[in-house]
Tab-separated table of C-alpha atoms in Angstrom:
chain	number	residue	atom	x	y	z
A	1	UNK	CA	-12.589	9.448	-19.761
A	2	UNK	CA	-9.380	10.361	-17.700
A	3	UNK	CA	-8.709	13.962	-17.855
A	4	UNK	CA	-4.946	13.496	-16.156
A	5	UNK	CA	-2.805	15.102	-18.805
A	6	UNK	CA	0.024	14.840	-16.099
A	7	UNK	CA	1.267	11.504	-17.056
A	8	UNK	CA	4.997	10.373	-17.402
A	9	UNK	CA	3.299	9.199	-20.738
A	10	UNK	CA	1.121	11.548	-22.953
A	11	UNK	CA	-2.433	10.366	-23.598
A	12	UNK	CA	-1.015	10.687	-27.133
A	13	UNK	CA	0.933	7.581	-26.745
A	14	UNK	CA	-1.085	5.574	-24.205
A	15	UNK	CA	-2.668	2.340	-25.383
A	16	UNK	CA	-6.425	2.540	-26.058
A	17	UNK	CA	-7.042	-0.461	-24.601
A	18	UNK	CA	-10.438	-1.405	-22.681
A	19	UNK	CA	-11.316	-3.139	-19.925
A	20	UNK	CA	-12.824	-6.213	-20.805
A	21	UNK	CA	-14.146	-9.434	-18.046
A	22	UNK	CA	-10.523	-10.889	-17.960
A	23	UNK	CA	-8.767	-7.301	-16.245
A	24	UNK	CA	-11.884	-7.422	-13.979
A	25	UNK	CA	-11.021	-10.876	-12.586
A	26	UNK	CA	-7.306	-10.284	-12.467
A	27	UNK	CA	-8.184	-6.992	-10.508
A	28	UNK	CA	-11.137	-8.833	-8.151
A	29	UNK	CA	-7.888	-11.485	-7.290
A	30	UNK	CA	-4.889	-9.281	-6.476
A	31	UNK	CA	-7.844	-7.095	-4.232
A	32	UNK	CA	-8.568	-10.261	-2.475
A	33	UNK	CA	-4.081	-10.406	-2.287
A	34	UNK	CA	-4.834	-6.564	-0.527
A	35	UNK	CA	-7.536	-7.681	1.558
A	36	UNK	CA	-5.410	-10.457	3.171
A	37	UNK	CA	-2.985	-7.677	3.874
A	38	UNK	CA	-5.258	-5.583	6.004
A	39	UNK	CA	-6.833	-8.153	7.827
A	40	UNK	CA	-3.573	-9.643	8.893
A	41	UNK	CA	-2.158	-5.838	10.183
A	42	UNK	CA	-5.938	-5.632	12.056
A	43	UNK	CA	-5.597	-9.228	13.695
A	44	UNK	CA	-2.281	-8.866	15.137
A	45	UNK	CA	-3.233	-5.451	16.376
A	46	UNK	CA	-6.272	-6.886	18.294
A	47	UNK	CA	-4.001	-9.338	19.416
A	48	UNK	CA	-1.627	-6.982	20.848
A	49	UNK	CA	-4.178	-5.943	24.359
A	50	UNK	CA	-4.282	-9.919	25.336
A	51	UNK	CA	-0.314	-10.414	25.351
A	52	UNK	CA	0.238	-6.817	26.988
A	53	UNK	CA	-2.394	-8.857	29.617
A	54	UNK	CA	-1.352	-12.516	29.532
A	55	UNK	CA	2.685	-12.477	28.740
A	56	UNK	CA	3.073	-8.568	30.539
A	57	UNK	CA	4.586	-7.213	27.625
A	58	UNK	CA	4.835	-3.511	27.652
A	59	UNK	CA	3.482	-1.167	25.282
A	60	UNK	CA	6.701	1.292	24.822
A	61	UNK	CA	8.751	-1.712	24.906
A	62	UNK	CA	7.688	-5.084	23.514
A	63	UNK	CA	4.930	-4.095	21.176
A	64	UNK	CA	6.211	-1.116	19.769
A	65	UNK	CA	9.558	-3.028	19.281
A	66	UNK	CA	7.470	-5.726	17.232
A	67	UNK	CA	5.360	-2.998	15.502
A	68	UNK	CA	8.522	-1.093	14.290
A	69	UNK	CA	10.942	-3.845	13.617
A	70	UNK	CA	7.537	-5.505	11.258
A	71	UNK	CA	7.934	-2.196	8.990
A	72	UNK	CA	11.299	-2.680	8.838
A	73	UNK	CA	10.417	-6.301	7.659
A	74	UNK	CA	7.850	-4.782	5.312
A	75	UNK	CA	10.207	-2.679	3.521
A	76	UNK	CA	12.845	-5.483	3.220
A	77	UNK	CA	10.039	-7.296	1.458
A	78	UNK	CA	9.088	-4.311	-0.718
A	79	UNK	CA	12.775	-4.054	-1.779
A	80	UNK	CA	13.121	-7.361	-2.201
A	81	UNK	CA	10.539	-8.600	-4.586
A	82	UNK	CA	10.524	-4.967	-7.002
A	83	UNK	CA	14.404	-5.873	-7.224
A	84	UNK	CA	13.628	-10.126	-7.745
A	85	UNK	CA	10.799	-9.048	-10.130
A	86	UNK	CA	12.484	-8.526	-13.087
A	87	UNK	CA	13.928	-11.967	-12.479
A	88	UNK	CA	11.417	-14.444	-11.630
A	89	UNK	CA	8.091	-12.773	-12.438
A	90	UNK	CA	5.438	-10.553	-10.328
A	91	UNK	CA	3.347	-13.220	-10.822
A	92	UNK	CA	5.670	-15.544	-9.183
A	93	UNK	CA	7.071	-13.039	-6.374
A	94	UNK	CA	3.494	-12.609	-5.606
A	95	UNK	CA	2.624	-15.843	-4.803
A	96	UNK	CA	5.806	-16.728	-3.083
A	97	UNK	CA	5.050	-14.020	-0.764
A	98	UNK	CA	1.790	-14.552	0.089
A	99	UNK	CA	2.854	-18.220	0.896
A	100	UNK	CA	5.261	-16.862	3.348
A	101	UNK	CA	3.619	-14.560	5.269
A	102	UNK	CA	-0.020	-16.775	5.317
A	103	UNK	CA	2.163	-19.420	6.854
A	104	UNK	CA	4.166	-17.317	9.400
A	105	UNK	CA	0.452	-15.680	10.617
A	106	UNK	CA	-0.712	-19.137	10.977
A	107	UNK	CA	2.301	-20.131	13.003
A	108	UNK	CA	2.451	-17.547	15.252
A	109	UNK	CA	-0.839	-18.949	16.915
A	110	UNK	CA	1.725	-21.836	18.031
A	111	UNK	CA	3.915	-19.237	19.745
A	112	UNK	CA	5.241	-21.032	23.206
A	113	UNK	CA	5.975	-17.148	24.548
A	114	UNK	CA	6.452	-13.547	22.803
A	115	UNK	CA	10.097	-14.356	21.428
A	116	UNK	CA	8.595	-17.143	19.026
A	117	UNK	CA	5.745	-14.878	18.297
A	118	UNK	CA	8.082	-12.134	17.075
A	119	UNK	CA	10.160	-14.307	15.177
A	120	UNK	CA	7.117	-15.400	13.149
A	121	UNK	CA	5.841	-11.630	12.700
A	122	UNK	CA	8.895	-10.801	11.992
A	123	UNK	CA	8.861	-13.199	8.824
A	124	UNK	CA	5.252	-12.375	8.193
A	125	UNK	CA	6.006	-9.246	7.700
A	126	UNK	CA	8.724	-9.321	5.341
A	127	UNK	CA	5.860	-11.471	2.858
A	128	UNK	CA	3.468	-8.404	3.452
A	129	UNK	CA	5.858	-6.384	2.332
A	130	UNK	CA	6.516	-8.025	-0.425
A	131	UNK	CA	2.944	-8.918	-1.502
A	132	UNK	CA	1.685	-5.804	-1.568
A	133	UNK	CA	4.697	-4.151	-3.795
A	134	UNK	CA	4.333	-6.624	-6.174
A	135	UNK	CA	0.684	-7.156	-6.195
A	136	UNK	CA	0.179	-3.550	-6.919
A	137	UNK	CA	2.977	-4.007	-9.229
A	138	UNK	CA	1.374	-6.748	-10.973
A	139	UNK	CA	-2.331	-5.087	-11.124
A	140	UNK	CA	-0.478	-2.182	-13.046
A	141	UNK	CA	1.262	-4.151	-16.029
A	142	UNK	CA	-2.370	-5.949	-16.153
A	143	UNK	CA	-4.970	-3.446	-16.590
A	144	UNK	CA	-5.395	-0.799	-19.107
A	145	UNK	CA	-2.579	2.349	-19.221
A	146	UNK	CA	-5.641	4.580	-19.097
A	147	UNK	CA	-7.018	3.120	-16.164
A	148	UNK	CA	-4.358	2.064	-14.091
A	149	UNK	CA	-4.630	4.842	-11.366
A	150	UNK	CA	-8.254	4.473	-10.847
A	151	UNK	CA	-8.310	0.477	-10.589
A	152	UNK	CA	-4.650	0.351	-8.588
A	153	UNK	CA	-7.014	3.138	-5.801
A	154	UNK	CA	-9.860	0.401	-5.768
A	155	UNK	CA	-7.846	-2.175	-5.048
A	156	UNK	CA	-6.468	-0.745	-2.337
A	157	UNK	CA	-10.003	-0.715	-1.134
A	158	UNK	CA	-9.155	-4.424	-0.131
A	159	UNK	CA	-6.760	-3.071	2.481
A	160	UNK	CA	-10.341	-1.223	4.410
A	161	UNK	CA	-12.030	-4.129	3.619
A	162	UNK	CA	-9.513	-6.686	5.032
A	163	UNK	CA	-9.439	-4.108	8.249
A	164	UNK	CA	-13.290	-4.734	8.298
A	165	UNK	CA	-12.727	-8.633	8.327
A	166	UNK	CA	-10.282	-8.531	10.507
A	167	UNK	CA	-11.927	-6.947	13.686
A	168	UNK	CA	-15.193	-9.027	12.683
A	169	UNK	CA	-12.817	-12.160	13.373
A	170	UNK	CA	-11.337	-10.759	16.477
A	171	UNK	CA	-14.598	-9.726	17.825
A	172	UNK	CA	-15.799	-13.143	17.487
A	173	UNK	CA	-13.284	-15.362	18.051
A	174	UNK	CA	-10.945	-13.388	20.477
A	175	UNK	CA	-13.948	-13.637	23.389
A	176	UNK	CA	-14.794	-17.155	22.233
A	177	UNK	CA	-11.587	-19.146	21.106
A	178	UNK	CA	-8.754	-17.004	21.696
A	179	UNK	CA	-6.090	-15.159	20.220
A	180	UNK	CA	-4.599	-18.084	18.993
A	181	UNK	CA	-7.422	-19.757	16.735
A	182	UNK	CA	-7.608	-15.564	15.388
A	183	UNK	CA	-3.766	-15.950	13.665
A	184	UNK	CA	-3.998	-19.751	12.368
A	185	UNK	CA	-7.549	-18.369	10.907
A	186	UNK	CA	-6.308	-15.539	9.383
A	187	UNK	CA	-3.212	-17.083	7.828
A	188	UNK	CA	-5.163	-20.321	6.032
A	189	UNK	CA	-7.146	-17.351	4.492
A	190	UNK	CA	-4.698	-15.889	2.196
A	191	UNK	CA	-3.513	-19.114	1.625
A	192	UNK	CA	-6.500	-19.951	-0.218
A	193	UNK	CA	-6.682	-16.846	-1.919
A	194	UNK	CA	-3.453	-17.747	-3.813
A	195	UNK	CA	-4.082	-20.699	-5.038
A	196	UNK	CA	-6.958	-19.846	-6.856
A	197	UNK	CA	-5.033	-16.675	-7.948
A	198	UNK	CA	-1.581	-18.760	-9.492
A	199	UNK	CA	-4.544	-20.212	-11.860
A	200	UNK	CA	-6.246	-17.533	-13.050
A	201	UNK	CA	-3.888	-14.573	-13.219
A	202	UNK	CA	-1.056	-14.248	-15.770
A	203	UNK	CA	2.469	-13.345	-15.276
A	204	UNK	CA	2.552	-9.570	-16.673
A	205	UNK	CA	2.593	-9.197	-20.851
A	206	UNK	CA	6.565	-8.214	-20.765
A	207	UNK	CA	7.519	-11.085	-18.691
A	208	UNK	CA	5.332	-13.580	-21.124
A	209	UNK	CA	6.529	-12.260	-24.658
A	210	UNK	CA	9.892	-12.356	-23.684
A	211	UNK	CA	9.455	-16.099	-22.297
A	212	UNK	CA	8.146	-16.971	-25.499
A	213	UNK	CA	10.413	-15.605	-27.780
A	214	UNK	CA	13.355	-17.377	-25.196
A	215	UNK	CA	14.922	-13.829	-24.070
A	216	UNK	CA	14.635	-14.250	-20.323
A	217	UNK	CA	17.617	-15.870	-20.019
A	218	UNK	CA	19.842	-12.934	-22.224
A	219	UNK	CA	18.278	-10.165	-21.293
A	220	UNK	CA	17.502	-10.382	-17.877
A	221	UNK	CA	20.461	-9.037	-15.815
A	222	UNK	CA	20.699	-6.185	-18.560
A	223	UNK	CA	17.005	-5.493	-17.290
A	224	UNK	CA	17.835	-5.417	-14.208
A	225	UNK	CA	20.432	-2.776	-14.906
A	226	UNK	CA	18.237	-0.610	-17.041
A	227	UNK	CA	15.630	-0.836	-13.967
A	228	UNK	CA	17.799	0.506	-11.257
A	229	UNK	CA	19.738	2.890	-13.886
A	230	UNK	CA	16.440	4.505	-14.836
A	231	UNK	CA	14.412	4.429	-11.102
A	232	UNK	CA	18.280	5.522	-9.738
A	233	UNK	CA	19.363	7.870	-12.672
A	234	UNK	CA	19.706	11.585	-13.113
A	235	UNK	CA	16.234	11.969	-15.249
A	236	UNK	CA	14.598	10.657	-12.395
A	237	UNK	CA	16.315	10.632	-8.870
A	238	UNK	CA	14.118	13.734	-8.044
A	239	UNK	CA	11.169	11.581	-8.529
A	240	UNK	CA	11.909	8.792	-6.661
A	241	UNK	CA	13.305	10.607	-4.029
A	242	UNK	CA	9.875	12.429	-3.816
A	243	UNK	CA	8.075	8.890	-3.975
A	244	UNK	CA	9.758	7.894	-1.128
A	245	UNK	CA	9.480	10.712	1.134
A	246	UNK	CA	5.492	10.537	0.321
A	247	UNK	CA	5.534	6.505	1.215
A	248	UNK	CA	7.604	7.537	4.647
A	249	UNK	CA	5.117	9.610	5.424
A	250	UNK	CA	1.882	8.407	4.201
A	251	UNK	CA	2.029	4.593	4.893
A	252	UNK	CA	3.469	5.351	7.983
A	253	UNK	CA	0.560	7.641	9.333
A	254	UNK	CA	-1.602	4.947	7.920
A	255	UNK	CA	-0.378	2.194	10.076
A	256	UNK	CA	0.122	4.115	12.997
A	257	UNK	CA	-3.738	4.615	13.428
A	258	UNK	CA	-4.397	0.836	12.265
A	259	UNK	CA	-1.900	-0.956	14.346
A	260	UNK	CA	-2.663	1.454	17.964
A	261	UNK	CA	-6.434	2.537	16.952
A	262	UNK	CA	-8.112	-0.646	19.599
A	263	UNK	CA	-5.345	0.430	21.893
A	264	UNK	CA	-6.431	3.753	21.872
A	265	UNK	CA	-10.002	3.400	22.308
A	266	UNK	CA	-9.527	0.869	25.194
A	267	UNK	CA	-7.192	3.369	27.364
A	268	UNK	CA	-8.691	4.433	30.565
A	269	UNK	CA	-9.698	7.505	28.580
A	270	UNK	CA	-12.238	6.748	26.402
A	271	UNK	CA	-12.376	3.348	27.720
A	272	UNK	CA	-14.524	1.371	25.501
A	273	UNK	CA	-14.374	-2.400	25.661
A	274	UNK	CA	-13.000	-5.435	23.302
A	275	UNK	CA	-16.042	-5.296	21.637
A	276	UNK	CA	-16.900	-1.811	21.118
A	277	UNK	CA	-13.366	-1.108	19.974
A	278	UNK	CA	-13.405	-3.886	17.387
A	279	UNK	CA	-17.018	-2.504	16.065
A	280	UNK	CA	-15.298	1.087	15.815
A	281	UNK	CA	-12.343	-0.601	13.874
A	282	UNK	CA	-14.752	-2.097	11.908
A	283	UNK	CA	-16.371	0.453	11.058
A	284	UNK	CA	-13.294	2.443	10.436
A	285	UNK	CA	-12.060	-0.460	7.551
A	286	UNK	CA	-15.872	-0.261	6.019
A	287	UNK	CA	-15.903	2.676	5.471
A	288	UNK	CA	-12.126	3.387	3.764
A	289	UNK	CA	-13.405	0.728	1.251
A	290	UNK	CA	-15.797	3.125	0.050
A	291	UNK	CA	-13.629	6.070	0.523
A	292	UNK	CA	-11.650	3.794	-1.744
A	293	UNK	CA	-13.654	3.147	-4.528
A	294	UNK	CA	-14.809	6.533	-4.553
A	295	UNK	CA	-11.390	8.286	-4.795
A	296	UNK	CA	-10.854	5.572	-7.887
A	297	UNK	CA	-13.614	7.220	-9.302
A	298	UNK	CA	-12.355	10.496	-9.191
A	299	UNK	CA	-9.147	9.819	-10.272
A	300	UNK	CA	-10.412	8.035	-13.048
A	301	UNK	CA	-11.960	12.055	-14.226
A	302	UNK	CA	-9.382	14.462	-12.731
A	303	UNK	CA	-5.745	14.737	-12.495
A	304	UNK	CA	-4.404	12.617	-9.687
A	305	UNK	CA	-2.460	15.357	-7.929
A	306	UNK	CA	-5.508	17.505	-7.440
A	307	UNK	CA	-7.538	14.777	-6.689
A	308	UNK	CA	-4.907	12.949	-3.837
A	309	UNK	CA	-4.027	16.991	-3.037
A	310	UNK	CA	-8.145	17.390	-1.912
A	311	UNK	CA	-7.981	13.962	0.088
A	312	UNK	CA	-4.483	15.007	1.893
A	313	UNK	CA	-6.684	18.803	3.224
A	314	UNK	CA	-9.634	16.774	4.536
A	315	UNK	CA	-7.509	14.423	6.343
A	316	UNK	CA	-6.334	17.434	7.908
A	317	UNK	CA	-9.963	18.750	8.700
A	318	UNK	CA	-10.576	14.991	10.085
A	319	UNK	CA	-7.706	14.821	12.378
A	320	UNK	CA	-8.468	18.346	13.826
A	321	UNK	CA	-11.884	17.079	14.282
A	322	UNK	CA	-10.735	14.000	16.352
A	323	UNK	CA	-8.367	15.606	18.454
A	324	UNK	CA	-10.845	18.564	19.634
A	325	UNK	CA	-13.037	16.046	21.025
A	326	UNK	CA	-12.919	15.391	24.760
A	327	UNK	CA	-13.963	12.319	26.619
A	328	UNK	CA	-16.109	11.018	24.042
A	329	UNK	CA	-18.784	8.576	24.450
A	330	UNK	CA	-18.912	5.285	22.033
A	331	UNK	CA	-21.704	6.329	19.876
A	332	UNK	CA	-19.590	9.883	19.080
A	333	UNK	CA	-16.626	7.926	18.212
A	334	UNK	CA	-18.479	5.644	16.176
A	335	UNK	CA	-19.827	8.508	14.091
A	336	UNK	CA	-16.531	10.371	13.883
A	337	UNK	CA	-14.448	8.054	13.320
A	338	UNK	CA	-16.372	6.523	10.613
A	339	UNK	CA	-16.072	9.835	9.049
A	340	UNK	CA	-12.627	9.706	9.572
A	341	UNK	CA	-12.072	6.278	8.573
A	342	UNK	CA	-13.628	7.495	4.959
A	343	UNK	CA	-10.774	9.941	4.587
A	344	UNK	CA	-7.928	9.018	6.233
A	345	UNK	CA	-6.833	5.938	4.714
A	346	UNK	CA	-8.102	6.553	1.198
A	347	UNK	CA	-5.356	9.753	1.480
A	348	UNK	CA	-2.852	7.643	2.935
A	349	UNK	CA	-2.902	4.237	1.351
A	350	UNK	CA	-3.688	3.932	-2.491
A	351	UNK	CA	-1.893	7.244	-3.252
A	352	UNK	CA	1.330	6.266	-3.482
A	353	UNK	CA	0.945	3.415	-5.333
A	354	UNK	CA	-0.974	5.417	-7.776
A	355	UNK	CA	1.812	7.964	-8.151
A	356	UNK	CA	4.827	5.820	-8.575
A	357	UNK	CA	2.830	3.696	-10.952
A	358	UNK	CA	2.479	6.541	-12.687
A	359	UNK	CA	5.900	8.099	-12.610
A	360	UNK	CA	7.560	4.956	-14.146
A	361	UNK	CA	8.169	3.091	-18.037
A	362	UNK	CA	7.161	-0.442	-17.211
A	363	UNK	CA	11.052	-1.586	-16.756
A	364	UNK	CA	11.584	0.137	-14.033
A	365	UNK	CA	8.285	0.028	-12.009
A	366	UNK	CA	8.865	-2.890	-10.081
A	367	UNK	CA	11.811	-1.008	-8.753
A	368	UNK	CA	10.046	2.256	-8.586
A	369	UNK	CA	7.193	0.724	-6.600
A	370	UNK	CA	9.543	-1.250	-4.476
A	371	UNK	CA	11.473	1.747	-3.498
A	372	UNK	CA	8.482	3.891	-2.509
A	373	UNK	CA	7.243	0.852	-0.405
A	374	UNK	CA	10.579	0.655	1.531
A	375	UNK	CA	9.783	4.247	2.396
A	376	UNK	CA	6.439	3.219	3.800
A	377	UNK	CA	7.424	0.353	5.614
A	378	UNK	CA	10.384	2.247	7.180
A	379	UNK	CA	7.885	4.781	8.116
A	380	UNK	CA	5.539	2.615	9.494
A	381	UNK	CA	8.429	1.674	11.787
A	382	UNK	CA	9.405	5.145	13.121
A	383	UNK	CA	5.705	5.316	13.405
A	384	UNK	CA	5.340	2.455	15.043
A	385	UNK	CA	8.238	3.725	17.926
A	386	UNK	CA	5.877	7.385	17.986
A	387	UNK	CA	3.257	6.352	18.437
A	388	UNK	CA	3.921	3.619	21.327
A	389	UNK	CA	6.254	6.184	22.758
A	390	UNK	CA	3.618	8.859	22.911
A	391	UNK	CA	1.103	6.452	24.519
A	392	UNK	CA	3.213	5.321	26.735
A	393	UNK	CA	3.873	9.300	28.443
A	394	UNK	CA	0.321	9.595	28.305
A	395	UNK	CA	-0.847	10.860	24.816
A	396	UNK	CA	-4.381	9.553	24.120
A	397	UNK	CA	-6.379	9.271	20.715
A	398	UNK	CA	-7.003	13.270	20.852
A	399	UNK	CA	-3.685	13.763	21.131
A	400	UNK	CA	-2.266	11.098	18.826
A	401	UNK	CA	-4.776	13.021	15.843
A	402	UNK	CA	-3.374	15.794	16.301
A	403	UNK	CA	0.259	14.807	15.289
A	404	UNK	CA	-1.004	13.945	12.579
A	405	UNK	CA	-1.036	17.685	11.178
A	406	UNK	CA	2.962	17.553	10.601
A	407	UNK	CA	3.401	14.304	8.279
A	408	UNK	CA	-0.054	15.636	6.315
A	409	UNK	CA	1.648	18.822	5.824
A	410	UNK	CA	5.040	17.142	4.473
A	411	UNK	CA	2.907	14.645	1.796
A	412	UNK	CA	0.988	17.980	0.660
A	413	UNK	CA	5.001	19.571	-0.104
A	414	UNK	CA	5.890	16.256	-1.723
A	415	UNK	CA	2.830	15.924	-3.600
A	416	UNK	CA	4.083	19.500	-4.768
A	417	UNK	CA	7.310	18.436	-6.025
A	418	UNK	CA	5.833	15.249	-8.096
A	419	UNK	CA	3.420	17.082	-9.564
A	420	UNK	CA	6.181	19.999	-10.831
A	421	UNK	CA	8.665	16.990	-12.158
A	422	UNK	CA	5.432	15.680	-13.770
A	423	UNK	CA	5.228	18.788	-15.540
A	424	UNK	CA	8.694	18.845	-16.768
A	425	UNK	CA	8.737	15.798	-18.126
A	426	UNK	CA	5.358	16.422	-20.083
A	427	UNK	CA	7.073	19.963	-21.143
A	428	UNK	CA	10.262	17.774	-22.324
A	429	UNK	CA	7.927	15.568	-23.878
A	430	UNK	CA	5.858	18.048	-26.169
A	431	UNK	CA	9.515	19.718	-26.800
A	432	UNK	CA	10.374	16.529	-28.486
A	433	UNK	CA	7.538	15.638	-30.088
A	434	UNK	CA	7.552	19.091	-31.482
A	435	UNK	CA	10.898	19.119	-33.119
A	436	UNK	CA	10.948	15.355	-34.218
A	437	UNK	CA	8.082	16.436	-36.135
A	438	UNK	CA	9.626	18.335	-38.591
A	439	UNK	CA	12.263	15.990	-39.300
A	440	UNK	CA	12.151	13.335	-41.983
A	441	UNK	CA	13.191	9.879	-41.727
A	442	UNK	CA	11.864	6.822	-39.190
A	443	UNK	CA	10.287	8.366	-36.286
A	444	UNK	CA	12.279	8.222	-33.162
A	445	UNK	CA	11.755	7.003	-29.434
A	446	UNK	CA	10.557	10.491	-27.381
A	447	UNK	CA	12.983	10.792	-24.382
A	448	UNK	CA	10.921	8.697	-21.981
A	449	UNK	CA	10.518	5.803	-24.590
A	450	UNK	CA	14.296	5.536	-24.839
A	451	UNK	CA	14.947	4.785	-21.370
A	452	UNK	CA	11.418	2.557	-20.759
A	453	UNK	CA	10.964	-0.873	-22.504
């Protein structure tokens, strides 16, 4: 049972709902979507060591140009398909941008020199984007009210696990048939992937009862009116302010690690090879699955701000751990940064998703979700200018860790602010239901109701 009492919703008026085989397979399909996701971001990151070698593109310059500008992408994306959701379907967003950014991946292995290959990342990058807004998106109108946070934090295990697949690939194909083969392999993957998901997952409930009872085509600029009114309103600018300082910050750390982790590790200092770096990343993305799955598990029994609170404080603990080390040999990194890798992104991936889920009526969380993506992506671009800045004056992996102290710090005050307009609204809530109470007549919509669906 999930003890969260700090829902925009009451457990008094969630649905009951179980999970049954059907929310299983639609959840197995859009984690697959996720997977994709994270293997693409760890491909093109292993890529990144062979053009720096081959086409003498800098770090400070050309890749952290293409690493910054590809957030920027991402959020477009994100923005993009929460705002076109309401329109054409999650379902249909979702596929549409998994075609676009499996196809661009794929291409890029044709790239003649680095322009064409940043002109296909580029447009790779704004389907990521997309995908994963509105897969997560998706996965929440799906599944269960009860168990939406704890299924949307396994699914982001998919991310890890694509991270895992991706440095297998590039440790076995980089050395054997290039960096080339590596892209066109890893975008026919998600390819596949979506074409068995457009015929077994259903466009979300809303979107299907209001195609069958021939509403779509009244009723859908008004919802996307109430969508931005309510996401962009006075009841709950606060929140998605807060939702968007916490994807800034959190996706951004994220990405920093997984995009300039192999660099890292194959800088003079600690030196490690092509193939010890990609077993480290590999075990870095193993082990965040089950870092994954296991903070699902404790979301699904505890309130989700003191269970994403704990994660945030031993991602702090982990990065002071990495940065105190000096000149470390493979097998310590291996160790530690499988620890790490079992924190870090479990704090920093799912947990945003899981709160803006969380924060919104179903109307407006394509929107809401699509907002506190942008704020990822565009942090993953500022981090994506830090972090090549600070290697390129010097800063190592110790070093790099330890910056990681100041955005922890700001998701802690920002996981702080959620959790007090959480509380309002629950206070508002019980107000409500308190005085409606003893009034007779029809019962009315509570104040959340009359601004969701």
């Amino acid at each position: 049972m999930n003890h969260d009492t700090e829902n925009v919703v009451p457990a008094a008026h969630a649905p009951r709902e179980r999970l049954t085989g059907r929310h299983w397979l639609y959840f197995t399909m859009i984690t697959l979507v996720l997977l994709t996701d994270g293997m693409d971001v760890t491909i093109v990151s292993h890529v990144f060591p062979t053009l720096i070698k081959d086409w003498g593109v800098s770090v400070g310059g050309g890749i952290a140009f293409v690493v910054a500008v590809g957030f920027l992408a991402m959020g477009l994306g994100a923005i993009i398909s929460g705002a076109l959701s309401v329109r054409w379907g999650r379902k249909t967003i979702l596929i549409l941008s998994v075609v676009i950014f499996g196809s661009a991946t794929a291409l890029g292995g044709t790239s003649a020199d680095f322009t064409q290959f940043v002109i296909w990342r580029l447009l790779g990058c704004v389907g990521m984007g997309a995908a994963m807004a509105s897969g997560n998106t998706l996965l929440a109108d799906l599944v269960p009210a009860r168990s939406r946070a704890a299924l949307l934090a396994a699914a982001y295990a998919g991310v890890g696990l694509g991270t895992t697949v991706g440095a297998t690939l590039a440790g076995f194909l980089l050395p054997t048939v290039g960096w080339r083969a590596l892209l066109i392999v890893g975008g026919v993957i998600p390819l596949v992937i979506i074409v068995v998901l457009a015929f077994v997952v259903p466009e979300s409930p809303a979107r299907r009862a209001a195609k069958l009872a021939g509403t779509i085509p009244v009723k859908v600029l008004a919802k996307d009116r109430v969508s931005v009114r309510i996401a962009l309103g006075k009841k709950f600018v606060t929140t998605t302010l807060l939702l968007w300082i916490f994807g800034f910050f959190s996706l951004g750390t994220q990405l920093l690690i997984a995009q300039y982790l192999p660099t890292l590790l194959q800088l003079p200092v600690p030196g490690l090879d092509t193939v010890q770096s990609s077993t480290i990343v590999g075990l870095y993305g193993f082990t965040s699955v089950l870092g994954s799955i296991v903070l699902g598990l404790l979301l699904a029994r505890g309130s989700r701000f003191t269970v994403i609170g704990g994660a945030l404080c031993l991602a702090a603990v982990m990065a002071l751990v990495v940065s105190v080390v000096r000149e470390p040999s493979f097998g310590s990194l291996l160790v530690i940064l499988g620890i790490t890798g079992f924190i870090l992104p479990s704090a920093f991936g799912p947990t945003r998703g899981v709160l803006a889920a969380m924060s919104f009526p179903e109307s407006a969380r394509g929107l809401g979700m699509g907002v506190t993506e942008f704020g990822g992506r565009l942090g993953s671009a500022t981090g994506g200018v830090v972090g090549g800045t600070l290697i390129a004056t010097g800063m190592g992996l110790s070093g790099i860790f330890l910056v990681l102290l100041l955005p922890i710090g700001v998701l802690l005050g920002a996981l702080a602010g959620l959790r007090q307009q959480s509380r309002h609204f629950q206070a508002a809530e019980e107000a409500f239901d308190g005085s409606n109470a003893a009034k007779p007549g029809p019962k009315r919509k509570t104040p959340l109701q009359s601004v969701g669906d």
